Tab-separated table of C-alpha atoms in Angstrom:
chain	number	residue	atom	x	y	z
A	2	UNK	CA	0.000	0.000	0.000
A	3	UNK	CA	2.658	2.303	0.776
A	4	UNK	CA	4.684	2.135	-2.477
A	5	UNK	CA	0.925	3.035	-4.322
A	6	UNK	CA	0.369	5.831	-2.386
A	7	UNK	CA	3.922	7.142	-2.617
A	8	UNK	CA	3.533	7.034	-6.455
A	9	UNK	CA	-0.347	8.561	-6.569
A	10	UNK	CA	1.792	11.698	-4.543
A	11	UNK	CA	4.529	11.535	-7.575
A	12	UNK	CA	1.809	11.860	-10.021
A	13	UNK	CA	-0.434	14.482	-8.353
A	14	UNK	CA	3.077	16.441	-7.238
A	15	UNK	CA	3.608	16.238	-10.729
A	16	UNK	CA	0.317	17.617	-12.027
A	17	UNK	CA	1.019	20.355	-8.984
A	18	UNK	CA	4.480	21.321	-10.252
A	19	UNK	CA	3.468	21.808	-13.918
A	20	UNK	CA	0.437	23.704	-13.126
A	21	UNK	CA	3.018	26.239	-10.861
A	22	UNK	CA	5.537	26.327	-14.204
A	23	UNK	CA	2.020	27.504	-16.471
A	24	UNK	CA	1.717	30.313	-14.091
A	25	UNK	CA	5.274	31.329	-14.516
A	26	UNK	CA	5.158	31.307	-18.237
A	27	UNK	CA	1.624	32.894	-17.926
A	28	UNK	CA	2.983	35.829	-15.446
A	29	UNK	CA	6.255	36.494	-17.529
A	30	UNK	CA	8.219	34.433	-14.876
A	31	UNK	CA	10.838	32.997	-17.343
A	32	UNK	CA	11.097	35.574	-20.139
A	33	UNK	CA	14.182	36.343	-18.595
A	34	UNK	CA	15.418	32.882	-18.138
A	35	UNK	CA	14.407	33.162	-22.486
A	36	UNK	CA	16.123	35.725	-23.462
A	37	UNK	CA	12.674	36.900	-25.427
A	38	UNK	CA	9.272	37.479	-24.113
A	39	UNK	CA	7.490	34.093	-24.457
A	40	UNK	CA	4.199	33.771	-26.383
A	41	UNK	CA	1.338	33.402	-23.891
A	42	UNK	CA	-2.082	33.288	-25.815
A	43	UNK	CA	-1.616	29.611	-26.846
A	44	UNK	CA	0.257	26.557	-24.598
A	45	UNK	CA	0.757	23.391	-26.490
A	46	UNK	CA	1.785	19.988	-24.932
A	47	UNK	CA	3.633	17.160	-26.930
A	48	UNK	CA	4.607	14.500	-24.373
A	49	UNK	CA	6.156	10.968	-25.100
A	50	UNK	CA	5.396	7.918	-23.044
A	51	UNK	CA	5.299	9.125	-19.085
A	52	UNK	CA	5.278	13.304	-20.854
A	53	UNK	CA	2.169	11.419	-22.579
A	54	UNK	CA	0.468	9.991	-19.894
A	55	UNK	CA	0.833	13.480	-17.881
A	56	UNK	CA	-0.548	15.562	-20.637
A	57	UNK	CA	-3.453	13.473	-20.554
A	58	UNK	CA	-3.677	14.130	-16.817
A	59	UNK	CA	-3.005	18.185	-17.696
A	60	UNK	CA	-5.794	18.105	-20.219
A	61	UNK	CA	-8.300	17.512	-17.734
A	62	UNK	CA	-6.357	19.657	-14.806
A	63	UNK	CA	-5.790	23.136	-16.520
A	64	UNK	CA	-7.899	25.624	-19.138
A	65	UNK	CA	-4.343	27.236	-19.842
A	66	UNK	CA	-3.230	24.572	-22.314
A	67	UNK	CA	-5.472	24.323	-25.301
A	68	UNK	CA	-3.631	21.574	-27.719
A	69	UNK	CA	-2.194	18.241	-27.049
A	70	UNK	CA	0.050	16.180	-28.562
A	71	UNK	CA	0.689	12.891	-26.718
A	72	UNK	CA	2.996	9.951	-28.587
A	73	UNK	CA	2.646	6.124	-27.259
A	74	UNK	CA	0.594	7.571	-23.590
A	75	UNK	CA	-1.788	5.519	-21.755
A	76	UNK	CA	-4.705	5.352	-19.353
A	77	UNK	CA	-5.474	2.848	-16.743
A	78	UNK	CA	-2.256	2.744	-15.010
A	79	UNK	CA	-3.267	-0.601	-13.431
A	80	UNK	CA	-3.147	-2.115	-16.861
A	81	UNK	CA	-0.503	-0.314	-18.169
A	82	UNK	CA	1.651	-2.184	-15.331
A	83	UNK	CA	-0.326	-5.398	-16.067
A	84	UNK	CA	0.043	-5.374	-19.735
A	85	UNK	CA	3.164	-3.940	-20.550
A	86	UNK	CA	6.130	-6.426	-21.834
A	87	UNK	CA	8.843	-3.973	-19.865
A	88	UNK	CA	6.990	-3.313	-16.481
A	89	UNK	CA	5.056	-6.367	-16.080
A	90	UNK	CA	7.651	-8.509	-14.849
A	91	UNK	CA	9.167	-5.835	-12.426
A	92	UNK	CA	5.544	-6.071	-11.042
A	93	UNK	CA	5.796	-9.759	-10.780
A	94	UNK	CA	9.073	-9.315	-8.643
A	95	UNK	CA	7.964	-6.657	-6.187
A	96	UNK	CA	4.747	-9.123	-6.003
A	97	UNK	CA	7.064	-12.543	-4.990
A	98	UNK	CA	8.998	-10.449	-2.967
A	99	UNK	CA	6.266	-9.776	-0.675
A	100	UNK	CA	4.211	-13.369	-1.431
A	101	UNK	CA	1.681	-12.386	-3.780
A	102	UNK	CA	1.203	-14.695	-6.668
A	103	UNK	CA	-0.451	-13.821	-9.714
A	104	UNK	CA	-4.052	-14.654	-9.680
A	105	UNK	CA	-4.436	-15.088	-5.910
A	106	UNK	CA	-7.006	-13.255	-3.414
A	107	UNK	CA	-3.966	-11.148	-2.153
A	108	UNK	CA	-3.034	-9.740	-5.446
A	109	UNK	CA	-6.717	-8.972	-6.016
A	110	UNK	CA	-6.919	-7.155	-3.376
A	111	UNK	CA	-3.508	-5.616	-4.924
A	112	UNK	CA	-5.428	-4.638	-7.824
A	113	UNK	CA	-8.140	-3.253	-5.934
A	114	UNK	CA	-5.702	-1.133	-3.640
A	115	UNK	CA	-4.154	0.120	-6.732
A	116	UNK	CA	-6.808	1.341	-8.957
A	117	UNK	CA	-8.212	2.975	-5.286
A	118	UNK	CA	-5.062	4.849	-4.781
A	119	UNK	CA	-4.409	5.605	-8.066
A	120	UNK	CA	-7.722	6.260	-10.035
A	121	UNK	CA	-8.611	10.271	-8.685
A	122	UNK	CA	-5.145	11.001	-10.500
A	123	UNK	CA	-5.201	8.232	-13.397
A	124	UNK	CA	-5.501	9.733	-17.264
A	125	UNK	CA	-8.789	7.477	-17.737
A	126	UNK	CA	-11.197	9.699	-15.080
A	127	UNK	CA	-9.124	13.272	-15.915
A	128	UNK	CA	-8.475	13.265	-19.644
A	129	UNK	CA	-12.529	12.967	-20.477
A	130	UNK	CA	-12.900	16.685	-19.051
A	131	UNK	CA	-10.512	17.409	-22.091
A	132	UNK	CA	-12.901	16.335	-24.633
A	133	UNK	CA	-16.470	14.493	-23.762
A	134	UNK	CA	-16.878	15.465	-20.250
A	135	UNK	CA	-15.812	19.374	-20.353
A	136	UNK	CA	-16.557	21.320	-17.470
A	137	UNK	CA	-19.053	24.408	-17.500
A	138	UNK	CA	-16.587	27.143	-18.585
A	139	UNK	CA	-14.312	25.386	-19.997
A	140	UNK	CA	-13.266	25.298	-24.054
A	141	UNK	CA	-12.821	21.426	-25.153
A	142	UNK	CA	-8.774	20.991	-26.137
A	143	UNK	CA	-7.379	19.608	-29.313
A	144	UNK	CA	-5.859	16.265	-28.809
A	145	UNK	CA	-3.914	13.564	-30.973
A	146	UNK	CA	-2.878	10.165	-29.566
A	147	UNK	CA	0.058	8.418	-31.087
A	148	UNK	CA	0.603	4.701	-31.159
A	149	UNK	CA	3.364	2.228	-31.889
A	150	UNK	CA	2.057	-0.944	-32.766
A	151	UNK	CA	3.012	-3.639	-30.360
A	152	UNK	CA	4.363	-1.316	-27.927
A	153	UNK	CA	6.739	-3.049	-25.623
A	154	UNK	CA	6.345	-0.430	-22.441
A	155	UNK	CA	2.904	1.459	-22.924
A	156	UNK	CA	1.201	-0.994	-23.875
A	157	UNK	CA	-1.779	-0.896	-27.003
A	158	UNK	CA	-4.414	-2.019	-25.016
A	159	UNK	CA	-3.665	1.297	-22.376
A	160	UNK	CA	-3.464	3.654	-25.331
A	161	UNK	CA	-6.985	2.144	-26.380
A	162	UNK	CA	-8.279	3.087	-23.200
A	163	UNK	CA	-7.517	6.763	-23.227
A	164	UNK	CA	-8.540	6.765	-27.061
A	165	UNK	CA	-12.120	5.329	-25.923
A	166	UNK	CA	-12.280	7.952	-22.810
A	167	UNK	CA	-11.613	10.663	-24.501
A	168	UNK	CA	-13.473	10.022	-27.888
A	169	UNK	CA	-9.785	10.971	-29.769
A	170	UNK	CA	-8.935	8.659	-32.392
A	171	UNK	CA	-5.696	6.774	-32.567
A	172	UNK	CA	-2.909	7.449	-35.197
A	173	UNK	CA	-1.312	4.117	-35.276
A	174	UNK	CA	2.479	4.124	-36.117
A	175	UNK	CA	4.561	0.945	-37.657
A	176	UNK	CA	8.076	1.273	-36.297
A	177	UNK	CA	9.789	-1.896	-36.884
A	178	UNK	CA	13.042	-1.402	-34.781
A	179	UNK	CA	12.727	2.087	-32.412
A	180	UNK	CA	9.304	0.965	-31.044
A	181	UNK	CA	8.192	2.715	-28.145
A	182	UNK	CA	11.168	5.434	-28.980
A	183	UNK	CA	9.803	5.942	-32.210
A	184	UNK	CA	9.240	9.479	-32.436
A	185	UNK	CA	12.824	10.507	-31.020
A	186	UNK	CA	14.600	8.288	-33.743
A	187	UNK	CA	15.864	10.277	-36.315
A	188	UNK	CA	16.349	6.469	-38.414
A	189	UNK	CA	12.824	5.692	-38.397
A	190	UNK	CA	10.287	6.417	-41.236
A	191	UNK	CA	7.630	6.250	-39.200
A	192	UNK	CA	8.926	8.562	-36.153
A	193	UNK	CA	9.601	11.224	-39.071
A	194	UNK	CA	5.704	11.016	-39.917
A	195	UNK	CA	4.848	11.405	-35.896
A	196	UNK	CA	7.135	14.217	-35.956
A	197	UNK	CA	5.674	15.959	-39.188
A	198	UNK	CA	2.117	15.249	-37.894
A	199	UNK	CA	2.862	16.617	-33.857
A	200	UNK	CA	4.273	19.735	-35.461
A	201	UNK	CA	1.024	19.916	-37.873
A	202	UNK	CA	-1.110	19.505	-35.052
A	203	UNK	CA	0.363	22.320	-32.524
A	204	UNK	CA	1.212	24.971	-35.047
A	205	UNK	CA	-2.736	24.586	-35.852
A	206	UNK	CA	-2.612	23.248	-39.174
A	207	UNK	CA	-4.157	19.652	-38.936
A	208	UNK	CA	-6.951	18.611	-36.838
């Protein structure tokens, strides 16, 4: 329990400390730090992976972004452990080490612990206020989700969840070596398409 609630605080800290840097750029707090006075009529957010999964938690946690770019993210973080080839079996570990096996009434009550702790800051129940569940006063946000096929740390069936929350449609991405890296790899085909549509996206030219 303790490890669960230690990480809903890194993700809510998180959410805390990026709200606190939009109020810096917003109040001219890092011009300086520029060298130029920043643009502040229009924020947009391209995160990859973990940057993806917390834009999806800052879509539904500030009006001050309005566009969102978010390659191989996820929601569900239960699953995403579950699921994903990388992080599943350092799950299994830290479960053995304290003698939980998989499928038993202790790691059910694991699972139920974890989605307790870690749902009120989890991308599935925030990122829906982005799009289909918009609070009064708020302007819906502009969102793209990036996928690699057969991702090997977010896994597909995670991004799927955040695409059916938030009614955004998937862009599905073929990387054949890079994988969940894609979009940084200046080799891959398919990370230069990412790139080219991202940029589209937050410089307002593609939907």
């Amino acid at each position: 329990g303790g490890r669960q609630r230690r990480r809903h605080g890194d993700f809510l800290q998180g959410v805390v400390d990026l709200r606190q840097g939009l109020r810096l750029l917003n109040a001219g707090g890092l011009d300086d730090a520029a060298g130029a006075s920043l643009q502040r009529d229009h924020f947009g957010w391209l995160g990859i992976s973990l940057g993806g999964i917390y834009g999806a938690m800052m879509s539904g946690s500030t009006t001050h972004i309005d566009s969102f770019a978010m390659n191989v993210p996820g929601a569900d973080l239960v699953v995403t452990l579950e699921q994903s080839t990388v992080l599943e079996p350092l799950l299994a570990q830290a479960m053995i080490a304290h003698g939980v096996a998989a499928g038993s009434p202790a790691y059910a009550d694991y699972e139920d612990l974890a989605h307790l702790v870690l749902d009120p800051v989890d991308p599935m129940n925030l990122a829906p206020r982005a799009t289909t569940h918009v609070p009064a006063g708020w302007a819906a946000k502009r969102a793209i989700i990036q996928m690699a096929d057969t991702d090997l740390v977010v896994p597909n069936e995670a991004t799927h969840v955040l695409s059916d929350v938030t009614g955004v449609a998937i862009s599905a991405y073929h990387p054949l070596v890079s994988n969940h890296g894609f979009l940084l790899d200046p080799t891959s085909i398919e990370g230069a398409k990412a790139r080219d549509q991202a940029i589209a996206f937050l410089e307002g030219n593609a939907p």
